[in-house]
mmCIF file of C-alpha atoms in Angstrom:
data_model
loop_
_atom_site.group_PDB
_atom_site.id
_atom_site.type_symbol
_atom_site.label_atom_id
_atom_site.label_comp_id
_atom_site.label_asym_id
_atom_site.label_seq_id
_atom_site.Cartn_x
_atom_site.Cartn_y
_atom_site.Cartn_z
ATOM 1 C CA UNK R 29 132.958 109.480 102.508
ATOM 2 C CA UNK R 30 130.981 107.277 104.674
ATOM 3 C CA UNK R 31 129.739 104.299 102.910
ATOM 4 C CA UNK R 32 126.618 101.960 104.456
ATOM 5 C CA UNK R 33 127.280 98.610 106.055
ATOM 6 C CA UNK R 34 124.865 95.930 105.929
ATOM 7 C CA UNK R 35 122.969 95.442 109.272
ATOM 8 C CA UNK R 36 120.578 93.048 110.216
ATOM 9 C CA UNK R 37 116.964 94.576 110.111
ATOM 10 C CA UNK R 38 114.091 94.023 113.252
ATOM 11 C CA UNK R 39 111.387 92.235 113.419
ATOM 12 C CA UNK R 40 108.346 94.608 112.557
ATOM 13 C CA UNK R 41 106.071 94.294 109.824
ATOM 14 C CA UNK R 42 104.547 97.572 108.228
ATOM 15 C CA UNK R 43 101.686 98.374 105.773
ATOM 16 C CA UNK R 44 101.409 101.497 103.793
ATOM 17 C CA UNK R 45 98.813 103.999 105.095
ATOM 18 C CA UNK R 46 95.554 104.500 103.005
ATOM 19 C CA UNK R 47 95.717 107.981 101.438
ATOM 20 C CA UNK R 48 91.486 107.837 101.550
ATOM 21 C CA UNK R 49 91.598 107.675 105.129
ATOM 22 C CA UNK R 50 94.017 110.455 106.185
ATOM 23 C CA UNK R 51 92.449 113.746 107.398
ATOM 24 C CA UNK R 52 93.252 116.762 105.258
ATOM 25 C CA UNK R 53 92.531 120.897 104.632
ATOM 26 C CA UNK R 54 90.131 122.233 102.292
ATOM 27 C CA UNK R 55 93.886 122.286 100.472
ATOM 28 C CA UNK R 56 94.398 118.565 100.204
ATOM 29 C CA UNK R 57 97.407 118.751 102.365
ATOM 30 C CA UNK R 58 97.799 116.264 105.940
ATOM 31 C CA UNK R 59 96.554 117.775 108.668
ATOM 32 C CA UNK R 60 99.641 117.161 109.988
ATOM 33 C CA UNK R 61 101.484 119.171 108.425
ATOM 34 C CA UNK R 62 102.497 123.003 109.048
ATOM 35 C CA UNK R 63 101.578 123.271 112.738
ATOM 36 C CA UNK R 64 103.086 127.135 112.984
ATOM 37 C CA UNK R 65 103.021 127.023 117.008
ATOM 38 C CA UNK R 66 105.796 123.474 116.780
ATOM 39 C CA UNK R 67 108.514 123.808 118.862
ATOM 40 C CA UNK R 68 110.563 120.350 120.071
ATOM 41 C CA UNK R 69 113.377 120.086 122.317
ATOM 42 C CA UNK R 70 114.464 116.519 121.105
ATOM 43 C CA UNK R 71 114.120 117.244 117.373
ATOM 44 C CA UNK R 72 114.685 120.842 117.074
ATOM 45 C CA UNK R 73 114.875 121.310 113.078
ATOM 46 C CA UNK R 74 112.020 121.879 111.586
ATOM 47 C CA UNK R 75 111.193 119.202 108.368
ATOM 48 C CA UNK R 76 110.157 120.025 105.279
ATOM 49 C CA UNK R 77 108.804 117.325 102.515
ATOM 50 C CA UNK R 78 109.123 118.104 98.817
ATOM 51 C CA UNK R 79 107.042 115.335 96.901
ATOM 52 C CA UNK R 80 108.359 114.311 93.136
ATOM 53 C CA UNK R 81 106.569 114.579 89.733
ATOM 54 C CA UNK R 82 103.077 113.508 89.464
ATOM 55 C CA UNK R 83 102.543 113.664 93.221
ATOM 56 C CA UNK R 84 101.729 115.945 96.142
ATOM 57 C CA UNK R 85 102.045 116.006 99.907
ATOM 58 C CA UNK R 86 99.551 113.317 100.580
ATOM 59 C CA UNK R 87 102.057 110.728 98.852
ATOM 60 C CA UNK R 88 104.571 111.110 101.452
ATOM 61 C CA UNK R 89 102.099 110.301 104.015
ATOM 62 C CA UNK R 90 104.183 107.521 105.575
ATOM 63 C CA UNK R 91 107.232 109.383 105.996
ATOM 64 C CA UNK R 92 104.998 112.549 107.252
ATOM 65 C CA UNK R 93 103.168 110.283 109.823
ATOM 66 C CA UNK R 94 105.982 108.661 111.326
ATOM 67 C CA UNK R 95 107.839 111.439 112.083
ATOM 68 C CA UNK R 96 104.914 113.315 113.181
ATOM 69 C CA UNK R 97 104.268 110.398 115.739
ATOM 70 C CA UNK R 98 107.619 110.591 116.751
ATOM 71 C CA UNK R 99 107.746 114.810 117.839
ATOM 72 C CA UNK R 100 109.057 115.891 114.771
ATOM 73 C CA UNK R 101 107.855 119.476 113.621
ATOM 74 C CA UNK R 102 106.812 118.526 109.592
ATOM 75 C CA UNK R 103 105.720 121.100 107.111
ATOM 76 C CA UNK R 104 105.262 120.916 103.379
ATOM 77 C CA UNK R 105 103.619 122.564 100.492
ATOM 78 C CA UNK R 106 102.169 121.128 96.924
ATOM 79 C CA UNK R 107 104.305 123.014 94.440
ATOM 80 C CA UNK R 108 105.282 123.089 90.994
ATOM 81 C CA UNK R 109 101.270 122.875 89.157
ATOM 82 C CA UNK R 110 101.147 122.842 85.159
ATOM 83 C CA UNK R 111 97.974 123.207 83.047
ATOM 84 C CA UNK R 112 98.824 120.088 80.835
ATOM 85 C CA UNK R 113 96.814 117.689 79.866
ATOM 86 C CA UNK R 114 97.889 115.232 82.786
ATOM 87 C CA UNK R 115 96.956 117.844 85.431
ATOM 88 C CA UNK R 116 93.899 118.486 83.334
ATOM 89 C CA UNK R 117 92.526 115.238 83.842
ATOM 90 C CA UNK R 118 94.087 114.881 87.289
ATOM 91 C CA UNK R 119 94.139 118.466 88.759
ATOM 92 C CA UNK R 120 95.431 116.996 92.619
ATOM 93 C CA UNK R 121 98.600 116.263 91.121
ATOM 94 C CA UNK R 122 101.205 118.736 91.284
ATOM 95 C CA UNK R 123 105.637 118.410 89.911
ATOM 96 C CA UNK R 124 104.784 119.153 86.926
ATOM 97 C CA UNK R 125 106.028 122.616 86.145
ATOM 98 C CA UNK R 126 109.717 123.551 85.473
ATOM 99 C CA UNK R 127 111.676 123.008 87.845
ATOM 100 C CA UNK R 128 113.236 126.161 88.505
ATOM 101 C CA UNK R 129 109.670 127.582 89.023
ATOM 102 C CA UNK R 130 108.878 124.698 92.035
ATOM 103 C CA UNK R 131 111.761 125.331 93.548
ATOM 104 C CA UNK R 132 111.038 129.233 93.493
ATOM 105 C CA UNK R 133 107.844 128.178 95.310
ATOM 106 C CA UNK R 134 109.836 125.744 97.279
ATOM 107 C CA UNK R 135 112.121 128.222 98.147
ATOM 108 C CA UNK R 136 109.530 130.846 99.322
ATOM 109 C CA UNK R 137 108.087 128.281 101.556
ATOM 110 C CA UNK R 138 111.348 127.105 103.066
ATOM 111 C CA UNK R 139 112.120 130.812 104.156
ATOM 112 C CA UNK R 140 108.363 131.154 105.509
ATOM 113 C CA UNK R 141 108.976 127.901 107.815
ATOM 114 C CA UNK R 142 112.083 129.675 109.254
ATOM 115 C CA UNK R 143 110.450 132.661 109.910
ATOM 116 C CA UNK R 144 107.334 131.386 111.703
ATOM 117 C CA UNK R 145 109.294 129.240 113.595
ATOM 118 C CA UNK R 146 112.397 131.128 114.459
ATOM 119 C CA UNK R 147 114.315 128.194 113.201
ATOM 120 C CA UNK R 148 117.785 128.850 111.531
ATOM 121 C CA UNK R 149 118.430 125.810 109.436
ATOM 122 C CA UNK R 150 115.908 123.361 108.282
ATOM 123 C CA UNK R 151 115.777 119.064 107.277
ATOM 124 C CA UNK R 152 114.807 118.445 103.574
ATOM 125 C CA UNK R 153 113.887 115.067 102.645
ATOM 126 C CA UNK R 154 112.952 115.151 99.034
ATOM 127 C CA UNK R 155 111.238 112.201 96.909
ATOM 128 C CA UNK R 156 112.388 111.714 93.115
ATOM 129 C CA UNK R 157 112.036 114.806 91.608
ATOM 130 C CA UNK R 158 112.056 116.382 95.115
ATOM 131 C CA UNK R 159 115.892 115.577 95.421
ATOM 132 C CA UNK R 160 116.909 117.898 92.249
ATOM 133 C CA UNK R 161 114.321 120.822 93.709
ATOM 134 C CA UNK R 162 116.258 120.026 97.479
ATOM 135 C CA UNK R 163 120.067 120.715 94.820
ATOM 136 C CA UNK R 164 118.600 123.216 92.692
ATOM 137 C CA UNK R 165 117.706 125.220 95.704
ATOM 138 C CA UNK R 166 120.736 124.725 97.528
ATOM 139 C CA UNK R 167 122.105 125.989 93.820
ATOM 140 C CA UNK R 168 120.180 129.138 93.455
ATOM 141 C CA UNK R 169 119.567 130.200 96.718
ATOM 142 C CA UNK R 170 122.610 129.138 98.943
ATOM 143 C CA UNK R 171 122.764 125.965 101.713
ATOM 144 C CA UNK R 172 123.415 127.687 105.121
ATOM 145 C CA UNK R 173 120.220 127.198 106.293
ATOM 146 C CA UNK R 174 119.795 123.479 105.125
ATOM 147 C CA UNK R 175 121.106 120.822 107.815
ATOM 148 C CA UNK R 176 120.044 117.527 106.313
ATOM 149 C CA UNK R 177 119.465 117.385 102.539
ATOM 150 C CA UNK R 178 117.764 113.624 101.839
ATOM 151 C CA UNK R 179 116.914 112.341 98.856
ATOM 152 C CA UNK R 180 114.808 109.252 98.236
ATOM 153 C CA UNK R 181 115.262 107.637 94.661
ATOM 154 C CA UNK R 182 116.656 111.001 93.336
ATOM 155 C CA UNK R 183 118.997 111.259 90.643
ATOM 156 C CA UNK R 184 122.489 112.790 90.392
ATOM 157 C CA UNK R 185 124.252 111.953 87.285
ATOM 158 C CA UNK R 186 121.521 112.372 84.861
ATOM 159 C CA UNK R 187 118.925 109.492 84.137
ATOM 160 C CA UNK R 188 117.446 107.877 80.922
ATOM 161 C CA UNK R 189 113.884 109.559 81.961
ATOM 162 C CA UNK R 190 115.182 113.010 82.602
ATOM 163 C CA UNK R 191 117.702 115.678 81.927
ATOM 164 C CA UNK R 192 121.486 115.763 83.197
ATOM 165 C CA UNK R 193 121.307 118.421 85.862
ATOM 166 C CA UNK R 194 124.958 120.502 85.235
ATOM 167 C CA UNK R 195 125.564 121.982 89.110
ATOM 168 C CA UNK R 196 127.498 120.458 91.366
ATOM 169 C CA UNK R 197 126.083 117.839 93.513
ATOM 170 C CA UNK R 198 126.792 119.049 96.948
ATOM 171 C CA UNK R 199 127.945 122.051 98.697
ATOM 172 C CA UNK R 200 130.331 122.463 101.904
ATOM 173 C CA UNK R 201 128.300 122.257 105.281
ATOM 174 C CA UNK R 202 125.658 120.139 104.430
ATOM 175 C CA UNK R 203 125.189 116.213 105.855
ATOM 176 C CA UNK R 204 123.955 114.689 102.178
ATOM 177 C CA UNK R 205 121.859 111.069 102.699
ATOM 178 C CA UNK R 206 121.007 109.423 99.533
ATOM 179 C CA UNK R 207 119.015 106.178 99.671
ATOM 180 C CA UNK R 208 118.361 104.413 96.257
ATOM 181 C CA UNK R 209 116.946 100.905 95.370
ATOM 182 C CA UNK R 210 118.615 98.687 92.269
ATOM 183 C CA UNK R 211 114.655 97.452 91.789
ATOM 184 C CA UNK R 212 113.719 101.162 90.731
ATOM 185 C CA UNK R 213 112.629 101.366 87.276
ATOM 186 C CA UNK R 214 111.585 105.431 86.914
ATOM 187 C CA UNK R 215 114.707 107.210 88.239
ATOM 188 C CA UNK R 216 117.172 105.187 85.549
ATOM 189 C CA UNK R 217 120.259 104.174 85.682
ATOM 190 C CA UNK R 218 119.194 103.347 89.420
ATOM 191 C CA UNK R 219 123.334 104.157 90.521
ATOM 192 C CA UNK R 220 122.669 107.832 89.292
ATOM 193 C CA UNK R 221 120.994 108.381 92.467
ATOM 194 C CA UNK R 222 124.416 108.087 93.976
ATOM 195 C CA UNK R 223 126.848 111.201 94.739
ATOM 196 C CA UNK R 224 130.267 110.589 93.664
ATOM 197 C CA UNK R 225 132.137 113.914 93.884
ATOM 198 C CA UNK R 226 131.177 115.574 96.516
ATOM 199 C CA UNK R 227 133.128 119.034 97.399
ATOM 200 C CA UNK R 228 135.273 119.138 100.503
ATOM 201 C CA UNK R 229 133.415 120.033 103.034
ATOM 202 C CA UNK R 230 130.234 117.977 102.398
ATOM 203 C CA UNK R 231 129.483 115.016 104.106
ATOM 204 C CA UNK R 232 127.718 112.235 101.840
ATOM 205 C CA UNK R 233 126.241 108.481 102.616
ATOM 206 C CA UNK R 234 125.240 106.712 99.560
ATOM 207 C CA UNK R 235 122.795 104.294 100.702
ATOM 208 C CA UNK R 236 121.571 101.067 98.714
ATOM 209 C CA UNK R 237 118.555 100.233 100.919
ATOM 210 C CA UNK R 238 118.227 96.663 99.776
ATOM 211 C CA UNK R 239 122.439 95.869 100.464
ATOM 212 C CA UNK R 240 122.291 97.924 103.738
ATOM 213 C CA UNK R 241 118.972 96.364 104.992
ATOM 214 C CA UNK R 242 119.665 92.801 103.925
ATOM 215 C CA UNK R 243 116.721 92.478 102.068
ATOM 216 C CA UNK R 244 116.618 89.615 99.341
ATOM 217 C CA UNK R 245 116.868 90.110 95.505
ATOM 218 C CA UNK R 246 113.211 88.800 94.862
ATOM 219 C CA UNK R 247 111.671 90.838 97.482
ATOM 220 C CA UNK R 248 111.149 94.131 95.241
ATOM 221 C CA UNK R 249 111.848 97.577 96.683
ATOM 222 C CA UNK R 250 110.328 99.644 93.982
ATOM 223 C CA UNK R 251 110.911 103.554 93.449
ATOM 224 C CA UNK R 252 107.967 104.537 95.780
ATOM 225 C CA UNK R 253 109.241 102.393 98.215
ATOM 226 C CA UNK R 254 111.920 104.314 99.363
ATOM 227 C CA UNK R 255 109.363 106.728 101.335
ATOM 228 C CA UNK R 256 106.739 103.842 102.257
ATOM 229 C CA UNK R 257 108.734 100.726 103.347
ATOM 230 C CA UNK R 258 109.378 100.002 107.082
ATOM 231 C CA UNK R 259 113.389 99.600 106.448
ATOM 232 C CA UNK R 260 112.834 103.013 104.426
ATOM 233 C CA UNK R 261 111.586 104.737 107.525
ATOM 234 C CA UNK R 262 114.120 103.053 109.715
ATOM 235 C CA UNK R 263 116.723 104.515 107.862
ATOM 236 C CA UNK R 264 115.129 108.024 107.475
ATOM 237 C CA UNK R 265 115.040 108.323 111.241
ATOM 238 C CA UNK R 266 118.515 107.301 111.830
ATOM 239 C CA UNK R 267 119.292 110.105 109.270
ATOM 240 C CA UNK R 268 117.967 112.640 111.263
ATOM 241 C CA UNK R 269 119.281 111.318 114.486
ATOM 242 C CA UNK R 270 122.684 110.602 113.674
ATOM 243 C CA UNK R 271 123.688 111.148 110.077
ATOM 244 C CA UNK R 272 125.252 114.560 111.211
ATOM 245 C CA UNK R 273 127.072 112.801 114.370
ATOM 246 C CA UNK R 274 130.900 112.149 113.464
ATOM 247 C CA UNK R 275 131.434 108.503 112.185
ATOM 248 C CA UNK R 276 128.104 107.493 112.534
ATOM 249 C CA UNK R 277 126.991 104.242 110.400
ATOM 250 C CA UNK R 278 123.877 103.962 108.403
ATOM 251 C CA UNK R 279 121.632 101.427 109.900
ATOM 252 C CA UNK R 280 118.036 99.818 109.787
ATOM 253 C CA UNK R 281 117.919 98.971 113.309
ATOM 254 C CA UNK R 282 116.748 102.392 114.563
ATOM 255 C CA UNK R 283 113.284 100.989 116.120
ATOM 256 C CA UNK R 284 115.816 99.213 118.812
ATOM 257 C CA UNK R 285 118.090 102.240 119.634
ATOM 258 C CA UNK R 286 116.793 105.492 121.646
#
């Protein structure tokens, strides 16, 4: 299994984007997202977000934005609505229905993406909840069409907040690229996050962002952090530049490589 070496990070500073100022549909989604007509020759697999519980598509802005900038075709749907009392008082906020029935609508959208692009397998990149959606898909539904499943500050082995989830982790064919943070106080035990059986066949990197990044124990990398910090999105891109490419390294120097 190939485990993440400490590198030492750039020098670039980053701020998270202002939700208020990004341009979205009469939906509430990014404007950026689901361009139908998206075709790239450097980055040919199309991405698909899946935001976590309590959120929708407009939290994962940063991740969204950068790869948009960077010729990535990104799609993404709000999923998984519940009439309870949370949604009541904030009705934008969507993960908060079962999760088989998200991942049903996740599902549905993942097989629309391939069809109106033509694409065979797809990227998932998956935020807290989103990871388990990302493995309960790959459950029900089969993994030959997923590439890259990530999952930022996910959990794997149960965790004190939510319910042990009983499938196996991983399935055969699929590049796995976990990034967790020991600072992350929702998705508890943090080291759940972690996959540490994966099937033959499956290729896993368990990445602690703060040990492979360098970044000191009193600067805090929270659980939201892990799709808005600068050494976040470094590491995201080298993920879906190179995590598939034999013996390749996790790293947070991807701003200096091509």
């Amino acid at each position: 299994m190939p485990t993440a070496q400490a590198t030492t990070t750039t020098n670039i500073t980053s701020t998270a984007i202002d939700q208020k100022t990004v341009p979205t549909t009469k939906d509430g989604l990014p404007t950026i997202l689901n361009h139908w007509d998206c075709r790239s020759s450097q980055h040919p697999t199309p991405v698909i977000m899946i935001h976590g519980t309590f959120s929708r598509q407009l939290s994962q802005i940063d991740v969204t934005q950068m790869l948009h900038d960077r010729g990535y075709c990104v799609f993404g749907i709000d999923a998984g609505h519940n009439d309870n009392l949370y949604t009541l008082i904030k009705p934008e906020y969507y993960g908060t229905a079962h999760v088989d029935e998200t991942t049903d609508q996740v599902n549905a959208f993942i097989e629309k993406v391939k069809r109106k692009t033509g694409a065979k397998k797809v990227d998932l990149i998956g935020h807290s909840q989103g990871g388990l959606i990302i493995r309960n898909r790959i459950t029900r539904y089969g993994g030959k069409d997923v590439r890259i499943a990530m999952m930022l500050a996910g959990t794997h082995q149960g965790t004190t907040l939510n319910n042990l989830n009983t499938h196996k982790d991983t399935v055969a064919g699929i590049t796995y690229v976990v990034m967790v943070t020991p600072d992350d106080n929702q998705a508890t035990p943090w080291q759940s996050g972690f996959i540490t059986d994966p099937v033959k066949g499956a290729t896993v990197y368990n990445i602690n962002i703060k040990q492979l990044c360098n970044i000191p124990a009193s600067e805090k990398i929270g659980h939201s952090d892990t799709h808005m910090d600068y050494r976040a999105l470094h590491v995201i891109r080298w993920a879906l530049a190179h995590a598939t490419h034999r013996g390749a390294q996790p790293n947070c120097q991807i701003e200096a490589r091509k």
